[in-house]
Coordinates of C-alpha atoms in Angstrom, one line a residue:
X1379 CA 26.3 52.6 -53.1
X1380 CA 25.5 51.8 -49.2
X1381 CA 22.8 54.0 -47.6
X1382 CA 23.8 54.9 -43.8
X1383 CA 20.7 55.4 -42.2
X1384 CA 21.2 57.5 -38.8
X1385 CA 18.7 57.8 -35.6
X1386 CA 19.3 61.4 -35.6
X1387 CA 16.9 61.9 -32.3
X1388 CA 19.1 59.5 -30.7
X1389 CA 22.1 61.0 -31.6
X1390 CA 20.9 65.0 -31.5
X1391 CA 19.7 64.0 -28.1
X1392 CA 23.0 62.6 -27.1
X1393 CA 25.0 65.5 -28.1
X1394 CA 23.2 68.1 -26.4
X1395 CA 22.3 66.1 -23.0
X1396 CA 26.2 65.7 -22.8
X1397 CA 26.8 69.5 -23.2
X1398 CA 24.8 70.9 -20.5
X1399 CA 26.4 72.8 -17.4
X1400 CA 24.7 74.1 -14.6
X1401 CA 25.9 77.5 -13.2
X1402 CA 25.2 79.0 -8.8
X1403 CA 25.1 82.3 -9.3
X1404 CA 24.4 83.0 -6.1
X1405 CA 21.5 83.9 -4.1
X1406 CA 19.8 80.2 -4.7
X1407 CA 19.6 81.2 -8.7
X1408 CA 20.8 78.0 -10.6
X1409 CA 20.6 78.1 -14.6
X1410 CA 21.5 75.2 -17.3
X1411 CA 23.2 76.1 -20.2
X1412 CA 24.8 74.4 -23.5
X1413 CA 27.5 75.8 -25.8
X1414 CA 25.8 75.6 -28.9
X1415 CA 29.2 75.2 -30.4
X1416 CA 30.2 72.5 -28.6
X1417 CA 26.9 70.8 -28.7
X1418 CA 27.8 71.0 -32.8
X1419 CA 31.2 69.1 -32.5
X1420 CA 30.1 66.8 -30.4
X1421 CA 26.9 65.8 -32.8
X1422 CA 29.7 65.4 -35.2
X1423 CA 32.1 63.5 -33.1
X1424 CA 29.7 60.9 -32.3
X1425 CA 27.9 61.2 -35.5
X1426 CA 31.6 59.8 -37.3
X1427 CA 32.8 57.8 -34.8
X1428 CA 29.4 55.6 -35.1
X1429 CA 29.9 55.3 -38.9
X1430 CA 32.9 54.3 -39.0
X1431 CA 32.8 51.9 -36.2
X1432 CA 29.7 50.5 -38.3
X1433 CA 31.3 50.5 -41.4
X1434 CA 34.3 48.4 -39.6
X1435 CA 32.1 46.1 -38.0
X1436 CA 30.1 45.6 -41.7
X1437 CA 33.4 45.0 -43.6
X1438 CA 32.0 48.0 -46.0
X1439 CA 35.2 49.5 -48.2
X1440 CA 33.2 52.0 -51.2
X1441 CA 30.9 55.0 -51.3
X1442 CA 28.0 55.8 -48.9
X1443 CA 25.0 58.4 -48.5
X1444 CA 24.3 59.3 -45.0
X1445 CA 20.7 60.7 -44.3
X1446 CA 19.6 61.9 -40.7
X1447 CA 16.3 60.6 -39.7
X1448 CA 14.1 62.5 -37.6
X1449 CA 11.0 62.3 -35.6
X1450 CA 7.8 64.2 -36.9
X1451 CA 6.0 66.3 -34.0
X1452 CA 2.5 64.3 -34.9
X1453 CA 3.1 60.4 -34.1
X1454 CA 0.0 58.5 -36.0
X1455 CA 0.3 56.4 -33.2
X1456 CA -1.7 58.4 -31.0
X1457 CA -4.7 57.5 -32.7
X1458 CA -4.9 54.1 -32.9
X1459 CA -3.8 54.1 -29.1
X1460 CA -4.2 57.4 -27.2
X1461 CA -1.9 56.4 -24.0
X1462 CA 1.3 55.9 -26.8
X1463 CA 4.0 57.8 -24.9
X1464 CA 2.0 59.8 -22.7
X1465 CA 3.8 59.4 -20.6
X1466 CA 6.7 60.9 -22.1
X1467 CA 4.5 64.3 -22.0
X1468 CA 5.7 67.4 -20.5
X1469 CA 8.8 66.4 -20.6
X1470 CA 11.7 68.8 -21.1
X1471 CA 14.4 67.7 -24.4
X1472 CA 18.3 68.7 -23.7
X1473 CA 18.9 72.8 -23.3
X1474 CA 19.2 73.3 -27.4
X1475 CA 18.1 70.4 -28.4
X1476 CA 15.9 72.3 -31.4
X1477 CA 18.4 74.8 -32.1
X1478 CA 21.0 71.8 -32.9
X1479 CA 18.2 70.3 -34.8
X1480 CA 17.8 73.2 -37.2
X1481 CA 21.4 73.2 -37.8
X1482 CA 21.9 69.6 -38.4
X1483 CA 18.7 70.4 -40.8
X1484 CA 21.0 73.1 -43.0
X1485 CA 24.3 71.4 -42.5
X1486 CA 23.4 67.4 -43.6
X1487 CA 20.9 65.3 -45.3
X1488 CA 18.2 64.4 -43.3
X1489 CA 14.4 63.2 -43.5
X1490 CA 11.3 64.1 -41.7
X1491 CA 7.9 62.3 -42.8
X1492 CA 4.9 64.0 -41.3
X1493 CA 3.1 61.6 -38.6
X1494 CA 6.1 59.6 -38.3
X1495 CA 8.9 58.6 -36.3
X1496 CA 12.5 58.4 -36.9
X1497 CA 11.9 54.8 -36.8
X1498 CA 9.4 54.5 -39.1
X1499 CA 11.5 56.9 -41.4
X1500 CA 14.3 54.9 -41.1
X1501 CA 12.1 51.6 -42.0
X1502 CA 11.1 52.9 -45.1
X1503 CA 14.3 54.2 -46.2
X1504 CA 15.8 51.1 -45.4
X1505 CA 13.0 48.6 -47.3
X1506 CA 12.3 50.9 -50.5
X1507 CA 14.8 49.7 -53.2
X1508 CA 17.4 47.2 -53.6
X1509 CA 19.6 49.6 -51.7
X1510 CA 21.5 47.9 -49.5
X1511 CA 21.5 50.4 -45.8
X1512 CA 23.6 50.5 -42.8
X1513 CA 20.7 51.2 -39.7
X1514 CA 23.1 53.2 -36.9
X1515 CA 21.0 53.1 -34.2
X1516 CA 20.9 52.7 -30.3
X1517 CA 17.6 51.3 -29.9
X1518 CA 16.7 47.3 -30.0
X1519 CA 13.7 48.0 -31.2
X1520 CA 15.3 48.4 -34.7
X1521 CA 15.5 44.8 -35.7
X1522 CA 12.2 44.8 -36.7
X1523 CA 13.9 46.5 -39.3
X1524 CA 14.9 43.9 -42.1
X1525 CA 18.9 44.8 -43.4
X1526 CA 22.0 45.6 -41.8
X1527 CA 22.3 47.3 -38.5
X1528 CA 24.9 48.6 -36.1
X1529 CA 23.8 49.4 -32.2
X1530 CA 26.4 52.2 -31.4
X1531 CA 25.4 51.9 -27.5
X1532 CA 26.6 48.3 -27.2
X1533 CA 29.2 47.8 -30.3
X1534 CA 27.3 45.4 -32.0
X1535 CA 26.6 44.2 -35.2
X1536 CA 24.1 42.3 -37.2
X1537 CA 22.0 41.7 -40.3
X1538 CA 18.6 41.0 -39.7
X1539 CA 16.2 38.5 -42.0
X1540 CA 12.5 39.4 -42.8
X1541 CA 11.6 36.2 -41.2
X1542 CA 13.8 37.8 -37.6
X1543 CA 12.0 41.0 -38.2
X1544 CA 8.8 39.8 -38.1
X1545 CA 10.1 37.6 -34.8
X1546 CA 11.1 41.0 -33.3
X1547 CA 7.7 42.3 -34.3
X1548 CA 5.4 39.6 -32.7
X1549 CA 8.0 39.6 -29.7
X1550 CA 7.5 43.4 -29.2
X1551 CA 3.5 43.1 -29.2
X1552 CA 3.5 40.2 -27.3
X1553 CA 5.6 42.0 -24.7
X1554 CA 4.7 45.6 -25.3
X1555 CA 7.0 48.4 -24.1
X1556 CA 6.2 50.6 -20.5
X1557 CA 8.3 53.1 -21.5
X1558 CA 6.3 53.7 -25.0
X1559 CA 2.6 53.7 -23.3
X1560 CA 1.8 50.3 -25.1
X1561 CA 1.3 47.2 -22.5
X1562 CA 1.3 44.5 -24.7
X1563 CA -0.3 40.7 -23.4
X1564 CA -0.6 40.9 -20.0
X1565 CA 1.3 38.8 -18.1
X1566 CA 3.8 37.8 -20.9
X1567 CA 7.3 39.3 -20.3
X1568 CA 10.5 38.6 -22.7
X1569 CA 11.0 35.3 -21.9
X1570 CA 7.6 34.0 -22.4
X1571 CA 7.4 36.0 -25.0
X1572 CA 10.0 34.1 -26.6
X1573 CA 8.9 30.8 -25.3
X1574 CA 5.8 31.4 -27.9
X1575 CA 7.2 32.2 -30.9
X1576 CA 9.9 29.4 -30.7
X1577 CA 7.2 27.3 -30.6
X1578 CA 4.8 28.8 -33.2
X1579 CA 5.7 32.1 -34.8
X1580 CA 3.1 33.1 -36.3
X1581 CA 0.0 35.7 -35.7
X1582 CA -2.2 32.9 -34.6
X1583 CA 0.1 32.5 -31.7
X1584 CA 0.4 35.7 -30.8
X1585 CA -3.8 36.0 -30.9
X1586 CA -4.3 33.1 -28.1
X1587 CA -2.0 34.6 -26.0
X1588 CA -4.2 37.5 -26.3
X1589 CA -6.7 35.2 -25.7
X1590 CA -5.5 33.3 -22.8
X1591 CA -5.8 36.4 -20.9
X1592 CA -9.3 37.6 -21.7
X1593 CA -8.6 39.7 -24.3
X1594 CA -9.9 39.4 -28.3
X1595 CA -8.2 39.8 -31.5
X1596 CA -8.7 43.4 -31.7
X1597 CA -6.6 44.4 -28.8
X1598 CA -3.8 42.4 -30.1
X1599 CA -4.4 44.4 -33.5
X1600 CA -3.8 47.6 -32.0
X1601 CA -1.0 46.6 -29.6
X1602 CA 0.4 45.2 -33.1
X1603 CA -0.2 48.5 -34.7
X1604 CA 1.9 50.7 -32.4
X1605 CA 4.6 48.1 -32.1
X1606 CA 5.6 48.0 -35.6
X1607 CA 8.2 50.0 -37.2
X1608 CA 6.9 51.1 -40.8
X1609 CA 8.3 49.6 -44.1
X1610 CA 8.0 50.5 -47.4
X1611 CA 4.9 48.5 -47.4
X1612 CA 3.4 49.8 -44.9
X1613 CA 3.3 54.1 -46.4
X1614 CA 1.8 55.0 -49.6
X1615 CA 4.0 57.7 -50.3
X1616 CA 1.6 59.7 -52.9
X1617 CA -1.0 59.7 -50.7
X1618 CA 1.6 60.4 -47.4
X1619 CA -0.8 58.1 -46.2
X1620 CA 0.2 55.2 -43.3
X1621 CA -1.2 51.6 -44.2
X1622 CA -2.2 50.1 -40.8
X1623 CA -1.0 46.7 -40.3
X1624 CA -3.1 43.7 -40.9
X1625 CA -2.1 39.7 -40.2

């Protein structure tokens, strides 16, 4: 049986952001509002409209599971790199964003791990068993995720190889992400990025561009280590313990 796999923040996020209305009630009072209700069917709406588009694009006919990944409210993240979406801080999530949360929490299956992200929940899901998953996400970052995915955003499908996951790894460390608090090799953009790995792929390569720039092994390490999306590997699940990656 297939294992559909959702990015639940994504989607939660979606849903809600889409709902809100803004109401003059005169008298320079504004207020922002979202019909919980509403907020529900749409979750829904796009929530089955990406799955089966997925499923289409996959060529899946059978049986599936569908679990709801979430994002923990600790990210482990923060302490191997204190700056990791700082930025992000202080910043408001849709009008009923955790209400809609809490009822996608009674209403479907989903998965929180403590200290994790959706992605990392995802990744482990995905890499457990022999399972074969569907990865319905909107973020690129996912193909650092070996298996199948579908990117609802742009209608696209693929299956991903360890050997392009750990390319997409590399390449996301090598190039860091702004938007995520991590800077990655300075001066090394997508392109260049890419340039090095085509030639070498490898964590050797990725070291000297480190290097090149003044920097030592162990900043690549911990750019590295907030880049990567956790697999089964990389959790002891007893322990609820993250391994932190080493080359």
């Amino acid at each position: 049986m297939l294992r559909v796999l959702i990015d639940a923040d994504m989607f939660a996020f979606r849903a809600c952001s889409s709902c809100e209305r803004d109401i003059d009630w005169g008298n320079n009072v504004w207020t922002l509002h979202v019909d919980i209700e509403e907020a529900r069917n749409k979750f829904i709406d796009i929530t089955e409209d990406a799955i089966s588009r997925g499923l289409n694009k996959m060529k899946y006919v059978g049986m599936y599971d569908t679990i709801c990944c979430f994002s923990s409210y600790k990210n482990f993240r923060k302490k191997v790199l204190p700056t990791y979406k700082a930025n992000r801080e202080g910043r408001r999530k849709p009008v009923a964003y955790a209400s809609l949360v809490r009822w996608i929490e009674k209403e479907f299956n989903t998965k929180e791990i403590l200290g994790l992200e959706a992605d990392d929940c995802i990744g482990i899901l995905a890499t457990k068993d022999d399972v074969p998953s569907l990865i319905i996400s909107g973020d690129k970052d996912m193909k650092c995720i070996p298996g199948y995915h579908y990117d609802f955003l742009r209608n696209e499908f693929c299956k991903v190889s360890p050997e392009e996951a750990q390319y997409h790894f590399f390449k996301q460390t090598l190039m860091g992400d702004i938007t995520d608090g991590y800077s990655g090799c300075p001066k090394v953009g997508a392109k260049t990025a890419e340039k090095i790995l085509e030639e070498d792929c490898s964590w050797d390569a990725v070291v000297k561009a480190f290097e090149k720039q003044g920097l030592s092994e162990r900043a690549a390490l911990q750019q590295a280590r907030v880049a990567k999306i956790l697999l089964a590997s990389d959790y002891d699940i007893i322990n609820k313990k993250v391994i932190l990656w080493k080359p």
